Amino acid sequence: MKTTLLIKNAGQVVTSRGASDKPLTGAGLGKVTVIENGAVAIGSDKILAVGSTPEVLKKITPARGMQEVDAAGKVVLPGLVDPHTHVVFGGSREHELSLKLQGVPYLEILARGGGILSSVEATRAASKEELVQSGIEYCRQMLAQGTTTAEAKSGYGLSTAAELKTLEAVRDVGRSQPLDLVPTFLGAHAVPKEYKEEPDRYVDLIIEEMLPQVVEQNLACFCDVFCEEGVFSVEQSRKVLEAAREKGLGLKMHADEIAPLGGAELAAELGAVSADHLLVISDQGIEKMASAGVIGVILPGTTFYLCEDHYAPARRMIEAGVSLALATDFNPGSSPNNNLQLIINIACLYLRMTPPEVINAITINAAHALGREKEVGSLEEGKKADLTLFDAPNYEYLAYRYGSNLISSVVKNGELVVEVE
Ligand code: IZC
Ligand code: ZN
């Protein structure tokens, strides 16, 4: 295969290698390969070679019209992977900011019919085309900030028609712009107001009506549940997830975020791919996730934005052998941020994760959390040519600077899709 795009002279090319079978844990999570004066050769949409610039130049056969990018002064990473987002939704919730500043807790705003339920109203009122348009706009922002693959959950429809509309919008957003979306069905995001007095009937609706159609129409890879006090209990979550597993979907959970219900234990028992949030995870939950190989997806931007007084115990989880990934949790309420670069800073400063741990958590381990580890998440021969180039002298600089978009270019499927002058 001839080289169609060559990235050369990079200050550093930084990636994990050989971790496409199992997510990184423990000391392995803290290691990255750093190639000084690095290069990446790309043929069509695949990576052909990664190494030092002289090594790669020796190996390649240029295609006619081969594009070259001089990456001197840049750090090259794999395209970033955001494994937990709610990127397709109607409306926004800035009107709830004043309630929040008066100290009204997140779950109290939801109990009053606001929060998620306010986004449900806006999402139900939006046409599929409107959801697609706003989803495309958010994905363009994400791509410009270095994200090349992201999860996208439903969960603001909460009726069969509106959940299907959302997942169709996710599919169409994925087809309309370069960022790859991995769809997750989150019918169990909240109990809609028409089922307020009979939540178990809503659980039945999810299992008997929504799930079969979602699976039949091939609209989701994963099923997720918001297992939380006043939202869905452990027993209700178990019912939904067991039904989803039976239909062949991978499992995810919003677990142990605000009240310690034992979501992590349930995720381990059911063999979920990931359990997400985990601020109040128990020691037993940590142990069970480690032995079951459930990935912990930590969302420190949400902890920051909810002004919580403590973050998920990332260090304890790493020491116990849990594999960690990081995500933005982009959503209209608890985390209106879709920039993984900010998550790098918050994870280093408040989760006390090292820069190599954070890089692995937003690349290869994040790819594992989406079942895309064979395709993306590292710079290795044969993988998709998804790359980010940052204006930075070394990778630590990404954790040091904050609040600016340091992207200089993004390559998606072998094409330069973002170029900052
Ligand atoms: O819209 O508030 N936690 N789901 C669970 C969310 C936050 C999203 C939202
Ligand atoms: Zn979420």
GROMACS .gro file of C-alpha atoms and ligand atoms in nm:
model
  431
    1MET     CA    1   0.000   0.000   0.000
    2LYS     CA    2   0.134   0.343  -0.094
    3THR     CA    3   0.148   0.634   0.147
    4THR     CA    4  -0.115   0.899   0.084
    5LEU     CA    5  -0.047   1.116   0.390
    6LEU     CA    6   0.279   1.149   0.582
    7ILE     CA    7   0.308   1.319   0.921
    8LYS     CA    8   0.679   1.378   0.987
    9ASN     CA    9   0.929   1.553   1.217
   10ALA     CA   10   0.689   1.546   1.514
   11GLY     CA   11   0.840   1.662   1.842
   12GLN     CA   12   0.680   1.355   1.998
   13VAL     CA   13   0.452   1.077   1.875
   14VAL     CA   14   0.283   0.939   2.187
   15THR     CA   15   0.072   0.622   2.207
   16SER     CA   16   0.029   0.294   2.387
   17ARG     CA   17   0.118  -0.018   2.190
   18GLY     CA   18   0.008  -0.378   2.218
   19ALA     CA   19  -0.297  -0.302   2.433
   20SER     CA   20  -0.565  -0.382   2.179
   21ASP     CA   21  -0.656  -0.715   2.340
   22LYS     CA   22  -0.700  -0.604   2.700
   23PRO     CA   23  -0.747  -0.260   2.854
   24LEU     CA   24  -0.449  -0.121   3.044
   25THR     CA   25  -0.442  -0.154   3.423
   26GLY     CA   26  -0.208  -0.080   3.713
   27ALA     CA   27   0.147   0.015   3.618
   28GLY     CA   28   0.067  -0.052   3.251
   29LEU     CA   29  -0.185   0.232   3.254
   30GLY     CA   30   0.097   0.470   3.343
   31LYS     CA   31   0.315   0.387   3.043
   32VAL     CA   32   0.315   0.531   2.695
   33THR     CA   33   0.563   0.494   2.411
   34VAL     CA   34   0.720   0.829   2.319
   35ILE     CA   35   0.889   0.856   1.981
   36GLU     CA   36   1.100   1.171   1.942
   37ASN     CA   37   1.122   1.314   1.591
   38GLY     CA   38   0.835   1.084   1.506
   39ALA     CA   39   0.639   1.009   1.191
   40VAL     CA   40   0.319   0.833   1.094
   41ALA     CA   41   0.260   0.705   0.740
   42ILE     CA   42  -0.099   0.664   0.627
   43GLY     CA   43  -0.237   0.476   0.327
   44SER     CA   44  -0.594   0.571   0.247
   45ASP     CA   45  -0.777   0.540   0.583
   46LYS     CA   46  -0.527   0.313   0.763
   47ILE     CA   47  -0.199   0.355   0.949
   48LEU     CA   48   0.090   0.199   0.754
   49ALA     CA   49   0.388   0.278   0.977
   50VAL     CA   50   0.476   0.456   1.301
   51GLY     CA   51   0.831   0.530   1.414
   52SER     CA   52   1.108   0.786   1.400
   53THR     CA   53   1.104   1.004   1.090
   54PRO     CA   54   1.418   0.846   0.935
   55GLU     CA   55   1.281   0.494   0.998
   56VAL     CA   56   0.942   0.567   0.848
   57LEU     CA   57   1.090   0.748   0.546
   58LYS     CA   58   1.294   0.435   0.469
   59LYS     CA   59   0.986   0.213   0.475
   60ILE     CA   60   0.734   0.401   0.265
   61THR     CA   61   0.645   0.422  -0.101
   62PRO     CA   62   0.481   0.758  -0.166
   63ALA     CA   63   0.157   0.759  -0.366
   64ARG     CA   64   0.137   1.019  -0.639
   65GLY     CA   65   0.035   1.350  -0.480
   66MET     CA   66   0.118   1.226  -0.128
   67GLN     CA   67   0.029   1.496   0.126
   68GLU     CA   68   0.295   1.582   0.384
   69VAL     CA   69   0.251   1.753   0.719
   70ASP     CA   70   0.557   1.892   0.892
   71ALA     CA   71   0.478   1.830   1.259
   72ALA     CA   72   0.786   2.000   1.404
   73GLY     CA   73   0.692   2.147   1.743
   74LYS     CA   74   0.382   1.928   1.765
   75VAL     CA   75   0.277   1.633   1.976
   76VAL     CA   76   0.093   1.359   1.786
   77LEU     CA   77  -0.157   1.139   1.969
   78PRO     CA   78  -0.419   0.892   1.851
   79GLY     CA   79  -0.756   1.052   1.778
   80LEU     CA   80  -0.922   1.100   2.118
   81VAL     CA   81  -1.209   0.871   2.216
   82ASP     CA   82  -1.491   1.004   2.435
   83PRO     CA   83  -1.667   0.697   2.577
   84HIS     CA   84  -1.960   0.866   2.756
   85THR     CA   85  -2.167   1.143   2.600
   86HIS     CA   86  -2.531   1.243   2.565
   87VAL     CA   87  -2.457   1.448   2.253
   88VAL     CA   88  -2.803   1.436   2.089
   89PHE     CA   89  -3.060   1.641   2.281
   90GLY     CA   90  -3.306   1.926   2.237
   91GLY     CA   91  -3.274   2.266   2.404
   92SER     CA   92  -3.032   2.363   2.682
   93ARG     CA   93  -3.059   2.421   3.056
   94GLU     CA   94  -2.886   2.748   3.137
   95HIS     CA   95  -3.209   2.857   3.312
   96GLU     CA   96  -3.132   2.602   3.587
   97LEU     CA   97  -2.799   2.760   3.671
   98SER     CA   98  -2.952   3.003   3.922
   99LEU     CA   99  -3.126   2.716   4.107
  100LYS     CA  100  -2.798   2.534   4.118
  101LEU     CA  101  -2.619   2.841   4.255
  102GLN     CA  102  -2.884   2.872   4.526
  103GLY     CA  103  -2.774   2.525   4.633
  104VAL     CA  104  -3.064   2.316   4.498
  105PRO     CA  105  -2.912   1.969   4.443
  106TYR     CA  106  -2.908   1.802   4.100
  107LEU     CA  107  -3.151   1.524   4.203
  108GLU     CA  108  -3.388   1.778   4.364
  109ILE     CA  109  -3.411   1.975   4.037
  110LEU     CA  110  -3.498   1.644   3.865
  111ALA     CA  111  -3.756   1.555   4.132
  112ARG     CA  112  -3.922   1.894   4.069
  113GLY     CA  113  -3.969   1.798   3.703
  114GLY     CA  114  -3.665   1.989   3.575
  115GLY     CA  115  -3.317   1.856   3.496
  116ILE     CA  116  -3.330   1.557   3.262
  117LEU     CA  117  -3.709   1.598   3.236
  118SER     CA  118  -3.669   1.952   3.106
  119SER     CA  119  -3.441   1.819   2.831
  120VAL     CA  120  -3.699   1.546   2.763
  121GLU     CA  121  -3.961   1.810   2.690
  122ALA     CA  122  -3.729   1.993   2.452
  123THR     CA  123  -3.617   1.671   2.282
  124ARG     CA  124  -3.973   1.546   2.232
  125ALA     CA  125  -4.066   1.883   2.082
  126ALA     CA  126  -3.772   1.880   1.839
  127SER     CA  127  -3.797   1.719   1.496
  128LYS     CA  128  -3.545   1.453   1.405
  129GLU     CA  129  -3.388   1.699   1.159
  130GLU     CA  130  -3.342   1.955   1.437
  131LEU     CA  131  -3.175   1.695   1.658
  132VAL     CA  132  -2.950   1.596   1.368
  133GLN     CA  133  -2.852   1.959   1.301
  134SER     CA  134  -2.756   2.033   1.661
  135GLY     CA  135  -2.582   1.694   1.692
  136ILE     CA  136  -2.371   1.771   1.384
  137GLU     CA  137  -2.276   2.109   1.530
  138TYR     CA  138  -2.166   1.953   1.863
  139CYS     CA  139  -1.970   1.682   1.679
  140ARG     CA  140  -1.791   1.948   1.472
  141GLN     CA  141  -1.686   2.119   1.795
  142MET     CA  142  -1.564   1.787   1.935
  143LEU     CA  143  -1.365   1.705   1.623
  144ALA     CA  144  -1.205   2.051   1.631
  145GLN     CA  145  -1.097   1.971   1.988
  146GLY     CA  146  -0.946   1.635   1.895
  147THR     CA  147  -1.224   1.380   1.950
  148THR     CA  148  -1.255   1.138   1.658
  149THR     CA  149  -1.479   0.868   1.814
  150ALA     CA  150  -1.749   0.919   2.075
  151GLU     CA  151  -2.034   0.736   2.236
  152ALA     CA  152  -2.382   0.888   2.195
  153LYS     CA  153  -2.666   0.793   2.428
  154SER     CA  154  -3.038   0.833   2.383
  155GLY     CA  155  -3.239   0.903   2.698
  156TYR     CA  156  -3.414   1.236   2.642
  157GLY     CA  157  -3.706   1.079   2.459
  158LEU     CA  158  -3.841   0.836   2.720
  159SER     CA  159  -4.124   0.721   2.494
  160THR     CA  160  -4.082   0.454   2.230
  161ALA     CA  161  -4.124   0.700   1.944
  162ALA     CA  162  -3.895   0.966   2.091
  163GLU     CA  163  -3.623   0.716   2.188
  164LEU     CA  164  -3.627   0.573   1.833
  165LYS     CA  165  -3.623   0.927   1.691
  166THR     CA  166  -3.316   1.008   1.903
  167LEU     CA  167  -3.128   0.692   1.802
  168GLU     CA  168  -3.210   0.752   1.436
  169ALA     CA  169  -3.076   1.105   1.481
  170VAL     CA  170  -2.757   0.961   1.636
  171ARG     CA  171  -2.719   0.733   1.332
  172ASP     CA  172  -2.775   1.023   1.092
  173VAL     CA  173  -2.533   1.254   1.277
  174GLY     CA  174  -2.272   0.977   1.251
  175ARG     CA  175  -2.328   0.956   0.876
  176SER     CA  176  -2.324   1.333   0.819
  177GLN     CA  177  -1.983   1.429   0.954
  178PRO     CA  178  -1.650   1.250   1.013
  179LEU     CA  179  -1.659   1.182   1.391
  180ASP     CA  180  -1.767   0.817   1.452
  181LEU     CA  181  -2.053   0.774   1.696
  182VAL     CA  182  -2.118   0.456   1.895
  183PRO     CA  183  -2.489   0.446   1.988
  184THR     CA  184  -2.618   0.352   2.335
  185PHE     CA  185  -2.984   0.306   2.427
  186LEU     CA  186  -3.059   0.484   2.756
  187GLY     CA  187  -3.437   0.453   2.783
  188ALA     CA  188  -3.376   0.410   3.157
  189HIS     CA  189  -3.240   0.764   3.203
  190ALA     CA  190  -3.534   0.892   3.410
  191VAL     CA  191  -3.897   0.802   3.472
  192PRO     CA  192  -4.104   1.028   3.242
  193LYS     CA  193  -4.378   1.230   3.409
  194GLU     CA  194  -4.661   1.023   3.261
  195TYR     CA  195  -4.526   0.719   3.453
  196LYS     CA  196  -4.438   0.909   3.772
  197GLU     CA  197  -4.686   0.713   3.984
  198GLU     CA  198  -4.600   0.373   3.832
  199PRO     CA  199  -4.229   0.356   3.754
  200ASP     CA  200  -4.233  -0.024   3.724
  201ARG     CA  201  -4.472   0.005   3.432
  202TYR     CA  202  -4.217   0.230   3.264
  203VAL     CA  203  -3.950  -0.037   3.320
  204ASP     CA  204  -4.185  -0.287   3.153
  205LEU     CA  205  -4.233  -0.049   2.860
  206ILE     CA  206  -3.856  -0.026   2.815
  207ILE     CA  207  -3.820  -0.404   2.819
  208GLU     CA  208  -4.127  -0.504   2.624
  209GLU     CA  209  -4.158  -0.227   2.368
  210MET     CA  210  -3.847  -0.011   2.336
  211LEU     CA  211  -3.565  -0.267   2.356
  212PRO     CA  212  -3.710  -0.505   2.094
  213GLN     CA  213  -3.750  -0.221   1.842
  214VAL     CA  214  -3.409  -0.070   1.914
  215VAL     CA  215  -3.247  -0.409   1.858
  216GLU     CA  216  -3.467  -0.500   1.560
  217GLN     CA  217  -3.369  -0.174   1.388
  218ASN     CA  218  -3.005  -0.217   1.486
  219LEU     CA  219  -2.995   0.128   1.645
  220ALA     CA  220  -2.768   0.062   1.946
  221CYS     CA  221  -2.453  -0.127   2.045
  222PHE     CA  222  -2.498  -0.077   2.420
  223CYS     CA  223  -2.774  -0.040   2.677
  224ASP     CA  224  -2.724   0.188   2.978
  225VAL     CA  225  -2.925   0.264   3.295
  226PHE     CA  226  -2.910   0.563   3.533
  227CYS     CA  227  -2.899   0.358   3.855
  228GLU     CA  228  -2.942   0.624   4.123
  229GLU     CA  229  -3.148   0.707   4.429
  230GLY     CA  230  -3.488   0.833   4.314
  231VAL     CA  231  -3.419   0.733   3.953
  232PHE     CA  232  -3.380   0.355   3.888
  233SER     CA  233  -3.311   0.112   4.172
  234VAL     CA  234  -3.059  -0.171   4.152
  235GLU     CA  235  -3.344  -0.417   4.095
  236GLN     CA  236  -3.500  -0.212   3.816
  237SER     CA  237  -3.157  -0.164   3.660
  238ARG     CA  238  -3.091  -0.537   3.675
  239LYS     CA  239  -3.418  -0.611   3.494
  240VAL     CA  240  -3.344  -0.370   3.209
  241LEU     CA  241  -2.982  -0.478   3.172
  242GLU     CA  242  -3.059  -0.851   3.180
  243ALA     CA  243  -3.318  -0.801   2.907
  244ALA     CA  244  -3.067  -0.601   2.701
  245ARG     CA  245  -2.796  -0.862   2.749
  246GLU     CA  246  -3.032  -1.132   2.631
  247LYS     CA  247  -3.086  -0.933   2.312
  248GLY     CA  248  -2.713  -0.912   2.252
  249LEU     CA  249  -2.642  -0.551   2.357
  250GLY     CA  250  -2.328  -0.464   2.554
  251LEU     CA  251  -2.400  -0.319   2.898
  252LYS     CA  252  -2.310   0.011   3.060
  253MET     CA  253  -2.427   0.176   3.381
  254HIS     CA  254  -2.441   0.517   3.542
  255ALA     CA  255  -2.331   0.375   3.878
  256ASP     CA  256  -2.262   0.500   4.230
  257GLU     CA  257  -2.252   0.867   4.135
  258ILE     CA  258  -2.448   1.035   4.414
  259ALA     CA  259  -2.583   0.760   4.644
  260PRO     CA  260  -2.385   0.438   4.700
  261LEU     CA  261  -2.648   0.191   4.578
  262GLY     CA  262  -2.409  -0.084   4.468
  263GLY     CA  263  -2.416  -0.014   4.096
  264ALA     CA  264  -2.052  -0.117   4.056
  265GLU     CA  265  -2.130  -0.457   4.210
  266LEU     CA  266  -2.422  -0.503   3.971
  267ALA     CA  267  -2.208  -0.405   3.671
  268ALA     CA  268  -1.953  -0.668   3.774
  269GLU     CA  269  -2.217  -0.934   3.831
  270LEU     CA  270  -2.374  -0.875   3.488
  271GLY     CA  271  -2.043  -0.854   3.302
  272ALA     CA  272  -2.097  -0.494   3.191
  273VAL     CA  273  -1.837  -0.343   2.963
  274SER     CA  274  -1.820  -0.032   3.182
  275ALA     CA  275  -1.956   0.130   3.495
  276ASP     CA  276  -1.943   0.508   3.480
  277HIS     CA  277  -1.913   0.794   3.738
  278LEU     CA  278  -1.829   0.589   4.056
  279LEU     CA  279  -1.778   0.882   4.297
  280VAL     CA  280  -1.914   0.681   4.589
  281ILE     CA  281  -1.808   0.330   4.483
  282SER     CA  282  -1.757   0.086   4.774
  283ASP     CA  283  -1.435  -0.108   4.837
  284GLN     CA  284  -1.623  -0.422   4.745
  285GLY     CA  285  -1.742  -0.261   4.422
  286ILE     CA  286  -1.382  -0.176   4.334
  287GLU     CA  287  -1.269  -0.534   4.396
  288LYS     CA  288  -1.554  -0.681   4.196
  289MET     CA  289  -1.498  -0.450   3.900
  290ALA     CA  290  -1.129  -0.538   3.900
  291SER     CA  291  -1.191  -0.912   3.899
  292ALA     CA  292  -1.475  -0.898   3.645
  293GLY     CA  293  -1.274  -0.669   3.415
  294VAL     CA  294  -1.539  -0.394   3.410
  295ILE     CA  295  -1.388  -0.067   3.288
  296GLY     CA  296  -1.442   0.232   3.518
  297VAL     CA  297  -1.530   0.537   3.308
  298ILE     CA  298  -1.463   0.842   3.523
  299LEU     CA  299  -1.633   1.173   3.442
  300PRO     CA  300  -1.447   1.436   3.642
  301GLY     CA  301  -1.588   1.727   3.438
  302THR     CA  302  -1.929   1.641   3.582
  303THR     CA  303  -1.794   1.636   3.939
  304PHE     CA  304  -1.640   1.977   3.872
  305TYR     CA  305  -1.959   2.118   3.722
  306LEU     CA  306  -2.187   1.979   3.995
  307CYS     CA  307  -1.951   2.136   4.252
  308GLU     CA  308  -1.923   1.802   4.434
  309ASP     CA  309  -1.679   1.801   4.723
  310HIS     CA  310  -1.499   1.487   4.620
  311TYR     CA  311  -1.400   1.311   4.303
  312ALA     CA  312  -1.409   0.940   4.212
  313PRO     CA  313  -1.131   0.746   4.393
  314ALA     CA  314  -0.928   0.695   4.077
  315ARG     CA  315  -0.601   0.616   4.251
  316ARG     CA  316  -0.759   0.350   4.472
  317MET     CA  317  -0.919   0.194   4.166
  318ILE     CA  318  -0.592   0.193   3.973
  319GLU     CA  319  -0.413   0.034   4.269
  320ALA     CA  320  -0.683  -0.233   4.291
  321GLY     CA  321  -0.637  -0.319   3.922
  322VAL     CA  322  -0.948  -0.157   3.773
  323SER     CA  323  -0.893  -0.034   3.418
  324LEU     CA  324  -0.995   0.330   3.385
  325ALA     CA  325  -1.114   0.542   3.097
  326LEU     CA  326  -1.215   0.910   3.104
  327ALA     CA  327  -1.498   1.090   2.927
  328THR     CA  328  -1.666   1.430   2.908
  329ASP     CA  329  -2.025   1.311   2.986
  330PHE     CA  330  -2.127   1.593   2.748
  331ASN     CA  331  -2.494   1.664   2.825
  332PRO     CA  332  -2.721   1.968   2.862
  333GLY     CA  333  -2.737   1.958   3.244
  334SER     CA  334  -2.458   1.821   3.458
  335SER     CA  335  -2.177   1.863   3.205
  336PRO     CA  336  -2.222   2.103   2.913
  337ASN     CA  337  -1.858   2.053   2.807
  338ASN     CA  338  -1.755   1.845   2.507
  339ASN     CA  339  -1.381   1.912   2.517
  340LEU     CA  340  -1.169   1.616   2.632
  341GLN     CA  341  -0.868   1.849   2.667
  342LEU     CA  342  -1.030   2.002   2.975
  343ILE     CA  343  -1.080   1.649   3.112
  344ILE     CA  344  -0.702   1.598   3.083
  345ASN     CA  345  -0.648   1.888   3.325
  346ILE     CA  346  -0.921   1.797   3.573
  347ALA     CA  347  -0.815   1.431   3.578
  348CYS     CA  348  -0.454   1.521   3.653
  349LEU     CA  349  -0.533   1.784   3.914
  350TYR     CA  350  -0.825   1.626   4.097
  351LEU     CA  351  -0.809   1.253   4.023
  352ARG     CA  352  -0.431   1.268   4.066
  353MET     CA  353  -0.380   1.069   3.749
  354THR     CA  354  -0.048   1.110   3.570
  355PRO     CA  355  -0.033   1.246   3.213
  356PRO     CA  356   0.044   0.899   3.065
  357GLU     CA  357  -0.248   0.747   3.260
  358VAL     CA  358  -0.479   1.019   3.133
  359ILE     CA  359  -0.363   0.978   2.773
  360ASN     CA  360  -0.430   0.603   2.786
  361ALA     CA  361  -0.766   0.669   2.951
  362ILE     CA  362  -0.885   0.891   2.664
  363THR     CA  363  -0.742   0.674   2.386
  364ILE     CA  364  -0.693   0.297   2.411
  365ASN     CA  365  -0.892   0.232   2.730
  366ALA     CA  366  -1.171   0.456   2.605
  367ALA     CA  367  -1.173   0.253   2.281
  368HIS     CA  368  -1.207  -0.065   2.491
  369ALA     CA  369  -1.501   0.094   2.676
  370LEU     CA  370  -1.675   0.124   2.335
  371GLY     CA  371  -1.571  -0.213   2.193
  372ARG     CA  372  -1.363  -0.033   1.926
  373GLU     CA  373  -1.018  -0.134   2.057
  374LYS     CA  374  -0.919  -0.325   1.743
  375GLU     CA  375  -0.993  -0.024   1.525
  376VAL     CA  376  -0.895   0.291   1.713
  377GLY     CA  377  -0.729   0.419   2.032
  378SER     CA  378  -0.363   0.371   1.941
  379LEU     CA  379  -0.118   0.450   1.663
  380GLU     CA  380  -0.039   0.106   1.531
  381GLU     CA  381  -0.009  -0.044   1.187
  382GLY     CA  382  -0.345  -0.152   1.048
  383LYS     CA  383  -0.556   0.070   1.273
  384LYS     CA  384  -0.776   0.350   1.146
  385ALA     CA  385  -0.578   0.661   1.062
  386ASP     CA  386  -0.730   0.882   1.334
  387LEU     CA  387  -0.470   1.123   1.474
  388THR     CA  388  -0.449   1.447   1.666
  389LEU     CA  389  -0.167   1.701   1.638
  390PHE     CA  390  -0.127   1.945   1.926
  391ASP     CA  391   0.070   2.268   1.943
  392ALA     CA  392   0.285   2.148   2.232
  393PRO     CA  393   0.654   2.076   2.293
  394ASN     CA  394   0.581   1.751   2.483
  395TYR     CA  395   0.282   1.557   2.612
  396GLU     CA  396   0.304   1.689   2.970
  397TYR     CA  397   0.226   2.031   2.824
  398LEU     CA  398  -0.129   1.909   2.750
  399ALA     CA  399  -0.189   1.857   3.122
  400TYR     CA  400  -0.016   2.183   3.214
  401ARG     CA  401  -0.200   2.432   2.990
  402TYR     CA  402  -0.573   2.456   3.032
  403GLY     CA  403  -0.865   2.639   2.879
  404SER     CA  404  -0.719   2.674   2.530
  405ASN     CA  405  -0.774   2.448   2.235
  406LEU     CA  406  -0.420   2.325   2.161
  407ILE     CA  407  -0.520   2.130   1.847
  408SER     CA  408  -0.328   2.219   1.534
  409SER     CA  409  -0.465   1.940   1.308
  410VAL     CA  410  -0.695   1.641   1.323
  411VAL     CA  411  -0.675   1.346   1.085
  412LYS     CA  412  -0.986   1.128   1.058
  413ASN     CA  413  -0.996   0.816   0.840
  414GLY     CA  414  -0.672   0.932   0.678
  415GLU     CA  415  -0.799   1.279   0.587
  416LEU     CA  416  -0.701   1.612   0.733
  417VAL     CA  417  -1.038   1.727   0.864
  418VAL     CA  418  -0.920   2.008   1.094
  419GLU     CA  419  -0.631   2.243   1.024
  420VAL     CA  420  -0.571   2.543   1.246
  421GLU     CA  421  -0.359   2.818   1.092
  422IZC     O1  422  -2.918   1.569   3.145
  422IZC     O2  423  -2.858   1.578   3.352
  422IZC     N1  424  -2.654   1.242   3.508
  422IZC     N2  425  -2.773   1.201   3.333
  422IZC     C1  426  -2.729   1.139   3.450
  422IZC     C2  427  -2.733   1.322   3.322
  422IZC     C3  428  -2.657   1.350   3.434
  422IZC     C4  429  -2.762   1.410   3.210
  422IZC     C5  430  -2.851   1.525   3.240
  423ZN      ZN  431  -2.412   1.034   3.161
   0.00000   0.00000   0.00000
